Backbone as numpy.savetxt, mean C-alpha at the origin, in Angstrom:
# Nx Ny Nz CAx CAy CAz Cx Cy Cz
-12.50 -27.45 -3.12 -12.14 -26.02 -3.21 -12.02 -25.48 -2.00
-11.10 -24.27 -2.10 -10.97 -23.51 -0.95 -11.04 -22.03 -1.43
-11.11 -21.06 -0.49 -10.78 -19.66 -0.78 -9.75 -18.98 -0.53
-9.39 -18.06 -1.14 -8.16 -17.28 -1.01 -8.52 -15.66 -1.03
-7.54 -14.96 -0.59 -7.62 -13.46 -0.79 -6.82 -13.16 -1.90
-7.12 -12.40 -2.83 -6.12 -11.73 -3.95 -6.10 -10.14 -3.71
-4.91 -9.97 -3.37 -4.83 -8.17 -3.11 -4.91 -7.50 -4.20
-5.78 -6.54 -4.11 -6.05 -5.46 -5.04 -5.38 -4.28 -4.66
-4.94 -3.88 -3.71 -4.45 -2.64 -3.36 -3.52 -2.89 -1.91
-2.52 -2.64 -1.43 -1.50 -1.85 -2.44 -0.66 -2.77 -3.18
-0.55 -4.12 -3.09 0.32 -4.98 -4.05 -0.51 -5.75 -4.79
-0.90 -5.53 -5.77 -1.84 -6.31 -6.49 -1.34 -7.67 -6.96
-2.18 -8.64 -7.07 -1.70 -9.78 -7.32 -1.24 -10.81 -6.11
-0.78 -10.25 -5.02 -0.44 -11.22 -3.81 -1.56 -12.00 -3.35
-1.42 -13.29 -3.21 -2.35 -14.09 -2.95 -2.12 -14.77 -1.59
-3.22 -14.88 -0.78 -3.31 -15.44 0.63 -4.40 -16.52 0.75
-4.08 -17.65 0.90 -4.97 -18.67 1.27 -5.59 -18.55 2.65
-6.85 -18.85 2.69 -7.71 -18.60 3.76 -7.64 -20.14 4.34
-6.89 -20.48 5.23 -6.94 -21.82 5.73 -7.49 -21.60 7.37
-8.23 -22.54 7.70 -8.67 -22.79 9.02 -9.02 -21.22 9.65
-8.02 -20.90 10.49 -8.32 -19.58 10.99 -7.11 -18.62 10.67
-7.52 -17.38 10.18 -6.36 -16.41 9.89 -6.47 -15.09 10.77
-5.63 -14.88 11.64 -5.72 -13.64 12.51 -4.96 -12.41 11.49
-5.62 -11.44 11.53 -5.36 -10.09 10.55 -5.09 -9.09 11.58
-3.77 -8.44 11.28 -3.42 -7.19 12.17 -2.09 -6.58 11.78
-1.52 -5.68 12.79 -0.20 -5.03 12.71 0.68 -5.92 13.21
0.43 -6.56 14.29 1.57 -7.40 15.14 1.21 -8.58 15.46
2.01 -9.62 15.15 2.01 -10.87 15.75 0.67 -11.72 15.22
0.43 -11.42 14.02 -0.75 -12.20 13.14 -0.22 -13.04 12.15
-1.25 -13.96 11.79 -0.94 -14.85 10.44 -0.83 -13.87 9.19
-1.59 -12.78 9.27 -1.35 -12.01 7.84 -1.31 -10.68 8.56
0.05 -9.93 8.38 0.47 -8.93 8.91 0.35 -7.66 8.15
-0.36 -6.47 8.60 -0.38 -5.64 7.53 0.25 -4.25 8.51
1.27 -3.76 7.88 2.08 -2.72 8.43 1.43 -1.22 8.21
0.45 -0.97 8.80 -0.16 0.30 8.59 -0.69 0.83 9.99
-0.62 2.15 10.21 -1.08 2.72 11.43 -2.69 2.75 11.49
-3.27 2.38 10.45 -4.80 2.34 10.29 -5.36 0.91 10.69
-4.28 -0.06 11.10 -4.72 -1.48 11.45 -4.41 -1.56 12.83
-5.24 -2.12 13.65 -5.01 -2.55 14.83 -4.31 -3.79 15.23
-3.50 -3.80 16.25 -2.69 -4.87 16.67 -3.31 -6.31 16.00
-4.35 -6.30 16.52 -5.29 -7.67 16.19 -6.54 -7.03 15.84
-6.81 -6.88 14.56 -7.90 -6.43 14.01 -8.99 -7.12 13.52
-8.86 -8.21 12.76 -10.06 -9.21 12.47 -9.39 -10.51 12.26
-10.58 -11.30 12.29 -10.18 -12.89 12.28 -10.87 -13.33 11.10
-10.39 -14.24 10.25 -11.06 -14.94 9.17 -11.33 -16.33 9.46
-12.21 -16.98 9.61 -12.43 -18.36 9.80 -13.09 -19.26 8.39
-12.22 -20.26 8.14 -12.55 -20.80 7.03 -12.91 -22.32 7.15
-13.70 -22.86 6.41 -13.99 -24.50 6.33 -14.31 -24.80 4.91
-13.42 -25.48 4.19 -13.74 -25.58 2.76 -14.03 -24.41 2.01
-15.23 -24.30 1.24 -15.59 -23.44 0.46 -16.19 -22.12 1.18
-16.29 -22.10 2.48 -17.01 -21.32 3.29 -16.06 -20.28 4.25
-16.20 -19.23 4.19 -15.41 -18.37 5.06 -16.19 -17.08 5.75
-15.72 -16.58 6.96 -16.43 -15.60 7.66 -15.32 -14.63 8.18
-15.59 -13.47 8.20 -14.80 -12.34 8.90 -15.52 -11.96 9.86
-14.59 -11.66 11.05 -15.09 -10.88 12.12 -14.03 -9.99 12.54
-14.56 -8.49 12.98 -14.05 -7.44 13.18 -13.58 -7.62 14.76
-12.29 -7.49 15.18 -12.13 -7.81 16.66 -12.14 -6.41 17.48
-12.99 -5.72 17.22 -13.19 -4.46 17.94 -12.17 -3.33 17.49
-11.83 -3.36 16.28 -10.71 -2.57 15.66 -11.28 -1.22 15.80
-10.42 0.14 15.80 -10.77 1.35 15.70 -11.22 1.82 14.35
-10.57 1.50 13.37 -10.87 1.72 12.04 -11.89 0.93 11.23
-12.22 -0.21 11.92 -13.14 -1.11 11.05 -12.66 -2.05 10.28
-13.59 -3.00 9.76 -13.53 -4.01 8.77 -14.52 -3.71 7.86
-14.40 -3.75 6.40 -15.33 -3.68 5.43 -15.30 -4.56 4.54
-16.78 -4.96 4.26 -17.01 -6.01 3.32 -17.88 -5.11 2.08
-17.40 -5.29 0.93 -18.16 -4.51 -0.22 -18.46 -3.18 0.35
-17.31 -2.48 0.97 -17.49 -0.94 1.30 -18.47 -0.77 2.26
-18.88 -1.92 3.11 -19.97 -1.85 4.12 -19.29 -2.10 5.49
-19.12 -1.30 6.63 -18.46 -1.74 7.67 -19.39 -2.65 8.42
-18.55 -3.58 8.86 -19.30 -4.94 9.66 -19.19 -4.67 10.94
-20.35 -5.10 11.91 -20.39 -5.17 13.27 -20.40 -6.39 13.92
-20.75 -7.38 12.88 -20.78 -8.74 13.55 -20.02 -9.65 12.48
-19.85 -10.82 12.79 -19.35 -11.96 11.84 -20.29 -11.71 10.51
-19.40 -11.98 9.59 -19.90 -11.63 8.04 -19.35 -12.68 7.17
-20.23 -13.39 6.44 -19.90 -14.49 5.51 -19.22 -13.93 4.27
-18.21 -14.45 3.78 -17.49 -14.11 2.66 -17.85 -15.02 1.61
-18.13 -14.33 0.39 -18.59 -15.04 -0.89 -17.62 -14.77 -1.85
-17.40 -15.58 -2.88 -16.34 -15.27 -3.89 -16.81 -13.91 -4.67
-15.72 -13.02 -4.90 -16.09 -11.88 -5.67 -16.28 -10.86 -4.67
-16.47 -11.06 -3.10 -16.72 -9.96 -2.22 -15.22 -9.07 -2.26
-15.40 -7.90 -1.72 -14.12 -7.16 -1.46 -14.12 -7.09 -0.02
-12.94 -7.18 0.43 -12.52 -7.09 1.95 -11.70 -6.05 2.29
-11.92 -5.01 3.11 -10.73 -3.75 3.09 -10.42 -3.96 4.64
-9.18 -3.97 4.95 -8.72 -3.49 6.30 -7.75 -2.41 6.10
-7.79 -1.26 6.89 -7.08 -0.11 6.54 -6.98 0.28 5.02
-5.70 0.24 4.40 -5.61 0.56 3.07 -5.57 -0.49 2.19
-5.49 -1.66 2.80 -5.35 -3.06 1.84 -6.67 -3.56 1.38
-6.85 -3.95 0.39 -8.20 -4.22 -0.23 -7.75 -5.80 -1.17
-8.62 -6.74 -0.67 -8.57 -7.79 -1.33 -9.93 -8.24 -2.04
-9.81 -9.34 -3.00 -11.09 -9.73 -3.39 -11.11 -11.35 -3.13
-12.31 -11.85 -2.63 -12.20 -13.12 -2.20 -12.33 -13.90 -3.42
-11.55 -15.12 -3.54 -11.76 -15.93 -4.81 -11.73 -17.37 -4.47
-12.20 -18.10 -5.22 -12.06 -19.69 -5.18 -11.05 -20.11 -5.79
-10.46 -21.22 -5.20 -9.30 -21.87 -5.60 -9.57 -23.37 -5.79
-9.47 -23.80 -6.96 -9.61 -25.26 -7.13 -8.18 -26.02 -6.73
-8.57 -26.83 -5.59 -7.36 -27.52 -4.91 -6.61 -28.31 -5.93
-7.17 -29.04 -6.86 -6.39 -29.81 -7.79 -5.63 -28.93 -8.89
-6.19 -27.77 -9.22 -5.38 -26.83 -10.07 -4.21 -26.34 -9.32
-4.29 -25.88 -8.13 -3.38 -25.28 -7.26 -2.24 -26.33 -7.16
-2.58 -27.54 -6.86 -1.48 -28.49 -6.54 -0.86 -28.86 -7.76
-1.43 -28.82 -8.96 -0.76 -28.91 -10.33 0.21 -27.86 -10.73
-0.19 -26.64 -10.29 0.65 -25.33 -10.46 1.83 -25.46 -9.64
1.69 -25.99 -8.40 2.82 -25.78 -7.39 3.82 -27.05 -7.84
3.26 -28.11 -8.30 4.30 -29.26 -8.72 4.99 -28.76 -9.91
4.50 -28.03 -10.99 5.18 -27.54 -12.18 6.11 -26.40 -11.87
5.56 -25.65 -10.72 6.55 -24.48 -10.36 5.94 -23.24 -10.97
4.78 -23.18 -11.87 4.43 -22.17 -12.44 3.76 -21.41 -11.31
4.06 -19.87 -11.56 3.31 -18.87 -10.86 2.29 -18.19 -11.44
0.94 -18.14 -11.35 0.05 -17.38 -12.13 0.21 -15.81 -11.95
0.18 -15.38 -13.20 0.52 -13.89 -13.42 -0.37 -13.14 -12.46
-0.15 -11.87 -11.73 -1.05 -11.27 -11.18 -2.12 -10.47 -11.98
-3.07 -10.22 -11.54 -3.92 -9.35 -12.51 -3.43 -7.96 -12.91
-3.81 -7.70 -14.06 -3.23 -6.31 -14.30 -3.73 -5.07 -13.55
-2.94 -4.25 -13.32 -3.54 -3.09 -12.36 -4.73 -2.37 -13.03
-5.76 -1.90 -12.35 -6.65 -1.04 -13.13 -6.24 0.16 -13.81
-6.65 0.71 -14.89 -6.11 1.78 -15.69 -6.39 2.97 -14.74
-5.48 3.93 -14.73 -5.48 5.09 -14.13 -6.38 6.13 -14.73
-7.20 6.80 -13.76 -8.17 7.66 -14.38 -7.66 8.83 -15.00
-8.27 9.31 -15.91 -7.47 10.64 -16.78 -7.27 11.95 -15.62
-6.17 12.52 -15.92 -5.90 13.56 -15.28 -6.40 14.74 -15.86
-7.33 15.69 -15.29 -7.80 16.94 -16.09 -6.60 17.89 -15.95
-6.34 18.41 -17.33 -5.15 19.37 -17.29 -6.00 20.87 -17.46
-5.63 21.57 -16.83 -6.31 23.18 -16.84 -5.44 23.97 -17.76
-6.41 24.83 -18.55 -5.55 25.49 -19.66 -4.57 26.58 -19.06
-3.60 26.79 -19.95 -2.52 27.65 -19.22 -3.00 29.08 -19.22
-2.46 29.69 -18.31 -3.08 30.99 -18.06 -1.76 31.90 -18.37
-2.05 32.91 -19.25 -1.10 33.85 -19.60 -0.51 34.63 -18.64
0.76 34.90 -18.60 1.47 35.75 -17.48 1.80 37.13 -17.91
1.33 38.17 -17.41 1.68 39.29 -17.73 2.94 39.75 -17.46
3.74 40.59 -17.98 4.97 41.17 -17.62 4.88 41.71 -16.20
6.04 41.38 -15.27 5.90 41.66 -14.07 5.17 41.11 -13.01
4.41 39.99 -13.42 3.62 39.36 -12.33 4.54 38.17 -11.96
4.41 38.17 -10.57 5.22 37.14 -9.91 4.32 35.65 -10.06
5.35 34.69 -9.86 4.48 33.22 -10.01 4.00 32.84 -8.62
4.00 33.60 -7.79 3.26 33.41 -6.56 1.90 33.62 -6.81
1.52 34.56 -7.66 0.15 35.24 -8.00 -0.55 34.06 -8.69
0.01 33.21 -9.46 -0.72 32.22 -10.15 -0.91 31.03 -9.56
-0.37 30.75 -8.24 -0.53 29.44 -7.52 -2.07 29.35 -7.05
-2.32 28.42 -6.19 -3.54 28.13 -5.81 -3.84 28.75 -4.38
-3.12 29.85 -4.24 -3.28 30.56 -2.82 -2.82 29.99 -1.71
-1.95 28.80 -1.95 -1.28 28.29 -0.83 -0.12 29.01 -0.55
0.56 28.50 0.61 2.09 29.26 0.71 2.95 28.78 -0.32
3.63 29.78 -0.81 4.71 29.53 -1.97 5.74 28.61 -1.42
6.26 27.64 -2.45 7.62 26.97 -2.08 8.65 27.57 -1.72
9.85 27.03 -1.53 11.05 27.59 -1.29 11.54 28.15 -2.48
12.30 29.36 -2.25 12.78 29.89 -3.55 14.04 29.07 -4.13
14.21 29.34 -5.27 15.29 28.93 -6.13 16.72 28.97 -5.32
16.90 30.34 -4.70 17.93 30.81 -4.16 18.28 29.53 -2.86
17.19 29.55 -2.28 17.23 28.54 -0.94 17.54 27.21 -1.31
17.04 26.88 -2.43 17.13 25.35 -2.82 18.72 25.25 -3.17
19.27 26.31 -4.08 20.62 26.26 -4.30 21.45 26.35 -3.14
21.23 27.13 -2.30 21.93 27.32 -0.84 22.18 25.95 0.04
20.95 25.08 0.04 20.83 23.93 0.60 21.83 22.99 -0.14
21.73 22.87 -1.53 22.45 22.16 -2.27 23.95 22.41 -2.27
24.42 23.59 -2.08 25.85 23.88 -2.00 26.34 23.49 -0.46
25.48 23.60 0.47 25.82 23.24 1.82 26.07 21.58 1.80
25.33 21.11 1.26 25.36 19.39 0.94 26.66 19.18 0.23
27.15 19.67 -0.77 28.21 19.65 -1.56 29.36 19.85 -0.60
29.37 20.97 0.31 30.50 21.34 1.04 30.84 20.35 2.18
29.61 19.72 2.66 29.82 18.71 3.77 30.51 17.46 3.12
30.06 17.09 2.00 30.52 15.98 1.20 32.22 16.17 0.87
32.52 17.43 0.49 33.81 17.62 0.21 34.50 17.64 1.34
34.39 18.34 2.55 34.88 18.38 3.91 35.34 16.98 4.30
34.05 16.07 4.18 34.08 14.86 4.77 35.19 14.09 3.96
35.29 14.06 2.88 36.15 13.34 1.84 37.74 14.07 2.08
37.71 15.26 2.34 39.23 15.93 2.86 39.44 15.15 3.98
38.69 15.21 5.14 39.00 14.54 6.37 39.39 12.98 6.52
38.65 12.27 5.45 39.11 10.92 5.20 40.58 10.87 4.68
40.82 11.47 3.74 42.03 11.60 3.12 43.15 11.91 3.93
42.91 13.03 4.83 43.80 13.63 5.83 44.20 12.31 6.79
42.84 11.80 7.20 43.24 10.58 8.23 44.19 9.63 7.69
43.76 9.08 6.28 44.60 7.92 6.01 46.09 8.32 5.65
46.36 9.48 5.39 47.67 9.95 5.13 48.39 10.07 6.22
47.79 10.48 7.47 48.40 10.64 8.95 48.68 9.31 9.60
48.16 8.10 9.07 48.26 6.73 9.66 49.61 6.15 8.90
């Protein structure tokens, strides 16, 4: 038996085996995470058989096991949660015989279904009296661009496209 990481966020279902030593970071690592919250060499995971241990390599934003920031090497158990930056994995046990059989058949196990989205509370509608501006109903933040400005930007974009098309046609006719 061996251990693997099953990604929960942001790409649910992606599996990464933990073989011997895995360097995790943003650049030149065995497991690369493209995130500004991850250091170039962020953490190291060492494995031997069914045991694994994670060590933070002095990263700025830390390495978390079960939502607890680690300061020294920490043993990973099946079911543990490992978070580096915005990426979250679950530590799982892989039966080597089953994995070899799946590879031989070419089957790919289906990723676990994503967790259900929490319900979004809906605020009741506020009646608008005649003559009230929409900006008064907002959350107090700055109002967005007006419809006239959005239309102006759209018309400018269309004009650029049309003028470019005319230029291309004129070029081709002149050849």
